[in-house]
Amino acid sequence: MASPQDWVTQDWDPTTWTDETWPIAACLHGFAQVTREGTAFHDAPAEVWDDVFAQIAAAGFSLAELADSHIRPADLERSRRDELFAIAAAHGIGIPSVHLQRKSVIQPGHEEDNLAYAHRTIDAAAEWGMQVFSTGLHQPFTEAQRKALWFWTAPGPKDPDDPEVWDAAVKRLRELGEHAASVGLPMALELYEDTYLGTADSAVRLVEEIGLDTVGLNADVANLIRLHRPVEDWRELFAKTLPYTNYLHVKNYTRDEAGDGSWATSAPSTMETGLINYRQVLRDAVADGFRGIVMTEQYGGDSLGVCATNQQYIRSVLATSVVGATKQGATR
């Protein structure tokens, strides 16, 4: 059955990607989840969606990740889905991935509902012609996080040190991974603090215990280095997780900390100016075989504008990587 966006995916062959064609997507963080009139973005009129995709296209993007914070594919009526894709296509925008967030399959009291919602989202993603299903184990914000200037500076939910809960996470995520694989989708699990995906070793162990080749990591290391507390070295985080990475959220933060670990602070930055050296990360990832979508993120300020700057930076790095060398007929 043809998907609503076959026009986007017909040439989806990673072996042919170059620095100019590598799929780099924009996030929707810069757009309000509720319109000025009080309507949820999910239910917004066509002109609201049209304005958003027009801005994404004007910023130089041809792809956008659909986070369920803005639109829930599993809950969108077919007529509205078709309207969404028609609007996106009119601006030359494809939607290659969905990111399901804050619906952990081990969230106390919501395990079964969240699991069922994830299954419905996978079916929708496949029907919509997407290429990746991304999720994680992060839970809804606490009241303290909602009140904080930056949510990562306030305490959030924590996955328990409980073998039974760990085993439940493995079982349910394996179930989702099998479902996703059955409809042709890889599943990516996002690194996130205080979850079973909150350290490199724990994230790798989780993927290995799930035991499916189609389930990997979304190695969003920046989620961890922004914390105002001692953190793992970003080099070690990437070294351990990139071999398992099949989808990649990228953003960066400046970071300063005391030598004795007594304090730390961070703030959003461009990819080029933050703590993580993404020139090294991207070159190493591509050289070691990573062939996945890169999704640009940013919190605060002109999110879309920073993402556009980051896309230019990413392509400049790829131009001198293995991809660029291959395009020019050279060998590494």
Short mmCIF file of C-alpha atoms in Angstrom, two decimals:
data_model
loop_
_atom_site.label_atom_id
_atom_site.label_comp_id
_atom_site.label_asym_id
_atom_site.label_seq_id
_atom_site.Cartn_x
_atom_site.Cartn_y
_atom_site.Cartn_z
CA MET A 1 0.00 0.00 0.00
CA ALA A 2 1.36 3.38 -0.96
CA SER A 3 2.14 5.75 1.89
CA PRO A 4 1.09 9.41 2.01
CA GLN A 5 4.67 10.51 1.47
CA ASP A 6 6.22 8.10 -1.00
CA TRP A 7 7.44 11.21 -2.82
CA VAL A 8 9.85 11.73 0.09
CA THR A 9 11.13 8.19 0.65
CA GLN A 10 11.45 6.84 -2.88
CA ASP A 11 15.21 7.51 -2.91
CA TRP A 12 15.86 6.51 0.70
CA ASP A 13 19.14 4.70 0.06
CA PRO A 14 21.85 5.42 2.69
CA THR A 15 24.59 4.18 0.39
CA THR A 16 24.01 7.19 -1.86
CA TRP A 17 23.87 9.90 0.83
CA THR A 18 26.32 12.77 0.55
CA ASP A 19 26.90 15.85 2.68
CA GLU A 20 24.22 17.57 0.60
CA THR A 21 21.60 14.81 0.76
CA TRP A 22 22.11 13.31 4.22
CA PRO A 23 18.68 13.45 5.94
CA ILE A 24 18.75 16.22 8.55
CA ALA A 25 15.46 17.09 10.21
CA ALA A 26 14.16 20.02 12.22
CA CYS A 27 12.40 19.66 15.56
CA LEU A 28 9.13 21.36 16.48
CA HIS A 29 10.39 22.73 19.82
CA GLY A 30 10.27 26.30 18.57
CA PHE A 31 6.54 26.17 17.92
CA ALA A 32 3.93 26.48 20.64
CA GLN A 33 2.06 23.34 21.64
CA VAL A 34 -1.03 25.52 22.11
CA THR A 35 -2.00 28.35 19.75
CA ARG A 36 -2.65 31.92 20.89
CA GLU A 37 -6.35 31.10 20.64
CA GLY A 38 -5.94 28.21 23.08
CA THR A 39 -6.15 25.33 20.60
CA ALA A 40 -3.77 22.40 20.88
CA PHE A 41 -1.39 22.21 17.90
CA HIS A 42 -2.72 18.70 17.29
CA ASP A 43 -6.18 20.17 16.66
CA ALA A 44 -5.10 23.44 15.08
CA PRO A 45 -6.62 24.67 11.82
CA ALA A 46 -4.79 24.14 8.55
CA GLU A 47 -3.46 27.68 8.43
CA VAL A 48 -1.52 27.12 11.67
CA TRP A 49 0.12 23.99 10.29
CA ASP A 50 0.78 25.77 7.00
CA ASP A 51 2.57 28.62 8.77
CA VAL A 52 4.80 26.20 10.70
CA PHE A 53 5.85 24.19 7.65
CA ALA A 54 6.43 27.40 5.71
CA GLN A 55 8.83 28.55 8.40
CA ILE A 56 10.61 25.18 8.47
CA ALA A 57 11.08 25.29 4.70
CA ALA A 58 12.25 28.92 4.78
CA ALA A 59 14.89 27.91 7.34
CA GLY A 60 16.34 25.49 4.78
CA PHE A 61 14.91 22.17 5.95
CA SER A 62 13.25 19.51 3.83
CA LEU A 63 12.52 17.17 6.75
CA ALA A 64 10.86 17.57 10.16
CA GLU A 65 10.51 15.12 13.02
CA LEU A 66 6.98 14.80 14.35
CA ALA A 67 7.04 14.75 18.15
CA ASP A 68 3.82 13.68 19.83
CA SER A 69 4.08 16.76 22.03
CA HIS A 70 2.67 18.57 18.98
CA ILE A 71 0.84 15.96 16.90
CA ARG A 72 -0.05 12.42 17.95
CA PRO A 73 -0.06 10.25 14.83
CA ALA A 74 -2.00 7.53 16.64
CA ASP A 75 -4.84 9.94 17.42
CA LEU A 76 -5.09 11.95 14.21
CA GLU A 77 -8.10 11.30 11.98
CA ARG A 78 -7.27 10.17 8.44
CA SER A 79 -8.70 13.32 6.87
CA ARG A 80 -6.49 15.48 9.06
CA ARG A 81 -3.50 13.25 8.41
CA ASP A 82 -3.97 13.71 4.69
CA GLU A 83 -4.34 17.45 5.25
CA LEU A 84 -1.12 17.52 7.25
CA PHE A 85 0.86 15.73 4.55
CA ALA A 86 -0.63 17.86 1.80
CA ILE A 87 0.47 21.00 3.65
CA ALA A 88 3.94 19.61 4.35
CA ALA A 89 4.35 18.45 0.74
CA ALA A 90 3.31 21.87 -0.54
CA HIS A 91 6.36 23.26 1.26
CA GLY A 92 8.65 20.39 0.23
CA ILE A 93 8.79 18.94 3.76
CA GLY A 94 8.88 15.22 4.53
CA ILE A 95 8.17 13.65 7.92
CA PRO A 96 10.58 10.71 8.29
CA SER A 97 10.25 9.98 12.01
CA VAL A 98 8.02 10.20 15.03
CA HIS A 99 9.32 10.73 18.54
CA LEU A 100 7.05 9.48 21.29
CA GLN A 101 8.06 11.20 24.52
CA ARG A 102 7.12 11.07 28.21
CA LYS A 103 5.02 7.94 27.77
CA SER A 104 7.27 5.43 29.52
CA VAL A 105 6.13 1.82 29.43
CA ILE A 106 7.18 1.53 33.09
CA GLN A 107 5.54 4.75 34.32
CA PRO A 108 3.77 3.72 37.54
CA GLY A 109 0.03 3.44 37.01
CA HIS A 110 0.27 4.06 33.27
CA GLU A 111 2.27 1.09 32.01
CA GLU A 112 -0.45 -0.62 29.98
CA ASP A 113 -1.97 2.57 28.58
CA ASN A 114 1.44 3.84 27.46
CA LEU A 115 2.31 0.49 25.93
CA ALA A 116 -0.94 0.42 23.95
CA TYR A 117 -0.38 4.03 22.83
CA ALA A 118 3.13 3.15 21.61
CA HIS A 119 1.75 0.22 19.60
CA ARG A 120 -0.83 2.50 17.98
CA THR A 121 1.88 5.04 17.21
CA ILE A 122 4.02 2.40 15.51
CA ASP A 123 1.10 1.39 13.29
CA ALA A 124 0.45 5.02 12.41
CA ALA A 125 4.14 5.67 11.68
CA ALA A 126 4.24 2.72 9.31
CA GLU A 127 1.02 3.74 7.59
CA TRP A 128 2.34 7.29 7.24
CA GLY A 129 5.49 6.07 5.48
CA MET A 130 7.95 7.06 8.19
CA GLN A 131 11.44 5.62 8.51
CA VAL A 132 12.03 5.56 12.30
CA PHE A 133 10.06 5.12 15.51
CA SER A 134 11.86 6.89 18.36
CA THR A 135 10.90 6.74 22.03
CA GLY A 136 12.41 6.38 25.50
CA LEU A 137 11.69 5.91 29.18
CA HIS A 138 11.34 9.54 30.28
CA GLN A 139 8.17 10.42 32.13
CA PRO A 140 6.03 13.59 32.36
CA PHE A 141 7.59 16.62 34.01
CA THR A 142 7.28 17.05 37.75
CA GLU A 143 5.76 20.28 39.06
CA ALA A 144 9.26 21.50 39.90
CA GLN A 145 10.40 20.88 36.32
CA ARG A 146 7.43 22.74 34.90
CA LYS A 147 8.26 25.78 37.05
CA ALA A 148 12.00 25.81 36.36
CA LEU A 149 13.58 28.06 33.73
CA TRP A 150 15.33 24.97 32.35
CA PHE A 151 13.52 21.73 33.20
CA TRP A 152 16.74 19.73 33.51
CA THR A 153 17.79 21.80 36.54
CA ALA A 154 14.91 20.45 38.68
CA PRO A 155 14.40 16.90 39.99
CA GLY A 156 12.47 14.59 37.68
CA PRO A 157 11.12 11.03 37.90
CA LYS A 158 13.68 8.26 38.36
CA ASP A 159 13.58 4.65 37.22
CA PRO A 160 13.94 2.42 40.30
CA ASP A 161 16.86 0.15 41.10
CA ASP A 162 14.53 -2.83 40.88
CA PRO A 163 15.28 -5.95 38.80
CA GLU A 164 11.59 -6.64 38.26
CA VAL A 165 10.96 -3.19 36.82
CA TRP A 166 14.09 -3.49 34.67
CA ASP A 167 12.86 -6.83 33.33
CA ALA A 168 9.45 -5.29 32.61
CA ALA A 169 11.14 -2.50 30.64
CA VAL A 170 13.13 -5.02 28.60
CA LYS A 171 10.05 -7.14 27.91
CA ARG A 172 7.81 -4.25 26.87
CA LEU A 173 10.43 -2.52 24.76
CA ARG A 174 11.23 -5.82 23.06
CA GLU A 175 7.52 -6.19 22.31
CA LEU A 176 7.48 -2.73 20.74
CA GLY A 177 10.67 -3.45 18.82
CA GLU A 178 9.23 -6.65 17.38
CA HIS A 179 6.09 -4.81 16.34
CA ALA A 180 8.08 -2.02 14.74
CA ALA A 181 10.28 -4.50 12.88
CA SER A 182 7.22 -6.33 11.59
CA VAL A 183 6.08 -3.16 9.82
CA GLY A 184 9.54 -2.24 8.57
CA LEU A 185 10.57 0.32 11.18
CA PRO A 186 13.72 0.46 13.31
CA MET A 187 13.17 1.61 16.89
CA ALA A 188 15.49 4.06 18.62
CA LEU A 189 15.67 4.58 22.40
CA GLU A 190 16.70 8.04 23.55
CA LEU A 191 19.33 8.63 26.22
CA TYR A 192 17.73 10.45 29.15
CA GLU A 193 18.80 11.14 32.71
CA ASP A 194 17.65 9.02 35.65
CA THR A 195 16.11 6.39 33.40
CA TYR A 196 17.50 3.01 32.41
CA LEU A 197 18.83 4.96 29.40
CA GLY A 198 20.54 7.49 31.66
CA THR A 199 24.11 6.18 31.51
CA ALA A 200 26.11 4.71 28.66
CA ASP A 201 26.54 1.32 30.32
CA SER A 202 22.89 1.01 31.31
CA ALA A 203 21.66 2.06 27.86
CA VAL A 204 23.91 -0.45 26.12
CA ARG A 205 22.89 -3.19 28.54
CA LEU A 206 19.21 -2.42 27.89
CA VAL A 207 19.60 -2.66 24.11
CA GLU A 208 21.64 -5.84 24.41
CA GLU A 209 19.04 -7.48 26.65
CA ILE A 210 16.24 -6.48 24.27
CA GLY A 211 18.30 -8.38 21.73
CA LEU A 212 16.85 -7.16 18.42
CA ASP A 213 19.02 -5.90 15.57
CA THR A 214 16.33 -3.37 14.70
CA VAL A 215 16.35 -1.75 18.16
CA GLY A 216 19.12 0.75 18.78
CA LEU A 217 19.89 3.97 20.57
CA ASN A 218 19.13 7.59 19.91
CA ALA A 219 22.43 8.78 21.37
CA ASP A 220 21.29 12.21 22.52
CA VAL A 221 24.31 12.68 24.77
CA ALA A 222 23.49 16.37 25.25
CA ASN A 223 20.55 15.31 27.43
CA LEU A 224 23.13 14.12 29.94
CA ILE A 225 25.91 16.72 29.75
CA ARG A 226 23.48 19.57 30.47
CA LEU A 227 22.75 18.33 34.01
CA HIS A 228 23.84 20.56 36.90
CA ARG A 229 25.68 17.74 38.61
CA PRO A 230 28.63 15.45 37.87
CA VAL A 231 28.19 13.71 34.50
CA GLU A 232 29.98 11.15 32.36
CA ASP A 233 32.54 12.48 29.89
CA TRP A 234 30.84 13.08 26.55
CA ARG A 235 33.65 11.24 24.74
CA GLU A 236 33.02 8.09 26.75
CA LEU A 237 29.27 8.40 26.31
CA PHE A 238 29.58 8.53 22.54
CA ALA A 239 32.30 5.88 22.38
CA LYS A 240 30.01 3.40 24.14
CA THR A 241 26.68 4.30 22.55
CA LEU A 242 27.44 5.18 18.92
CA PRO A 243 28.00 1.54 17.91
CA TYR A 244 24.36 0.94 18.87
CA THR A 245 22.96 4.19 17.44
CA ASN A 246 20.42 4.10 14.59
CA TYR A 247 18.93 7.60 14.97
CA LEU A 248 20.48 10.74 16.35
CA HIS A 249 19.15 13.83 18.09
CA VAL A 250 21.83 16.55 18.18
CA LYS A 251 22.10 19.73 20.24
CA ASN A 252 24.76 21.24 22.47
CA TYR A 253 25.26 23.15 25.70
CA THR A 254 28.00 25.21 27.20
CA ARG A 255 29.07 23.73 30.54
CA ASP A 256 31.15 24.88 33.46
CA GLU A 257 31.81 22.97 36.66
CA ALA A 258 33.94 23.01 39.79
CA GLY A 259 36.99 20.78 39.89
CA ASP A 260 35.70 19.13 43.05
CA GLY A 261 32.26 18.50 41.55
CA SER A 262 30.51 20.80 44.02
CA TRP A 263 28.68 22.75 41.31
CA ALA A 264 27.96 22.72 37.60
CA THR A 265 25.99 24.89 35.21
CA SER A 266 24.94 24.72 31.57
CA ALA A 267 23.07 26.69 28.93
CA PRO A 268 21.91 25.90 25.37
CA SER A 269 24.35 26.70 22.58
CA THR A 270 24.87 26.00 18.90
CA MET A 271 26.45 22.65 18.07
CA GLU A 272 29.70 24.38 17.16
CA THR A 273 30.14 26.40 20.36
CA GLY A 274 29.12 23.95 23.09
CA LEU A 275 30.99 21.40 25.16
CA ILE A 276 30.58 18.47 22.76
CA ASN A 277 32.94 18.50 19.78
CA TYR A 278 30.45 17.42 17.13
CA ARG A 279 33.05 17.63 14.39
CA GLN A 280 34.76 14.69 16.05
CA VAL A 281 31.51 12.93 16.88
CA LEU A 282 30.02 13.12 13.39
CA ARG A 283 33.23 12.20 11.60
CA ASP A 284 33.76 9.21 13.90
CA ALA A 285 30.14 8.12 13.56
CA VAL A 286 30.15 8.21 9.77
CA ALA A 287 33.55 6.54 9.55
CA ASP A 288 32.30 3.74 11.80
CA GLY A 289 29.19 3.12 9.70
CA PHE A 290 26.43 5.28 11.12
CA ARG A 291 23.79 5.85 8.43
CA GLY A 292 20.81 7.35 10.20
CA ILE A 293 18.67 10.44 10.26
CA VAL A 294 20.12 13.37 12.21
CA MET A 295 17.52 15.51 13.99
CA THR A 296 18.48 19.00 15.15
CA GLU A 297 17.10 20.24 18.48
CA GLN A 298 17.32 23.43 20.51
CA TYR A 299 15.71 24.75 23.68
CA GLY A 300 15.23 28.46 24.26
CA GLY A 301 15.56 31.45 21.97
CA ASP A 302 14.91 31.04 18.25
CA SER A 303 14.93 27.25 18.27
CA LEU A 304 14.32 26.88 14.53
CA GLY A 305 16.98 29.48 13.71
CA VAL A 306 19.60 27.67 15.78
CA CYS A 307 18.58 24.36 14.21
CA ALA A 308 19.09 25.92 10.77
CA THR A 309 22.56 27.10 11.80
CA ASN A 310 23.29 23.62 13.09
CA GLN A 311 22.18 22.02 9.83
CA GLN A 312 24.70 24.15 7.93
CA TYR A 313 27.39 23.16 10.42
CA ILE A 314 26.55 19.44 10.11
CA ARG A 315 26.73 19.55 6.33
CA SER A 316 30.05 21.38 6.44
CA VAL A 317 31.44 18.60 8.65
CA LEU A 318 30.04 15.87 6.43
CA ALA A 319 31.63 17.53 3.40
CA THR A 320 35.07 16.61 4.74
CA SER A 321 34.10 13.22 6.15
CA VAL A 322 33.92 9.83 4.49
CA VAL A 323 30.70 10.90 2.81
CA GLY A 324 32.34 13.92 1.24
CA ALA A 325 35.37 11.91 0.15
CA THR A 326 33.16 9.26 -1.44
CA LYS A 327 31.21 11.90 -3.34
CA GLN A 328 34.44 13.24 -4.80
CA GLY A 329 35.60 9.79 -5.86
CA ALA A 330 38.29 9.51 -3.21
CA THR A 331 38.95 6.71 -0.75
CA ARG A 332 39.48 6.93 2.96
#
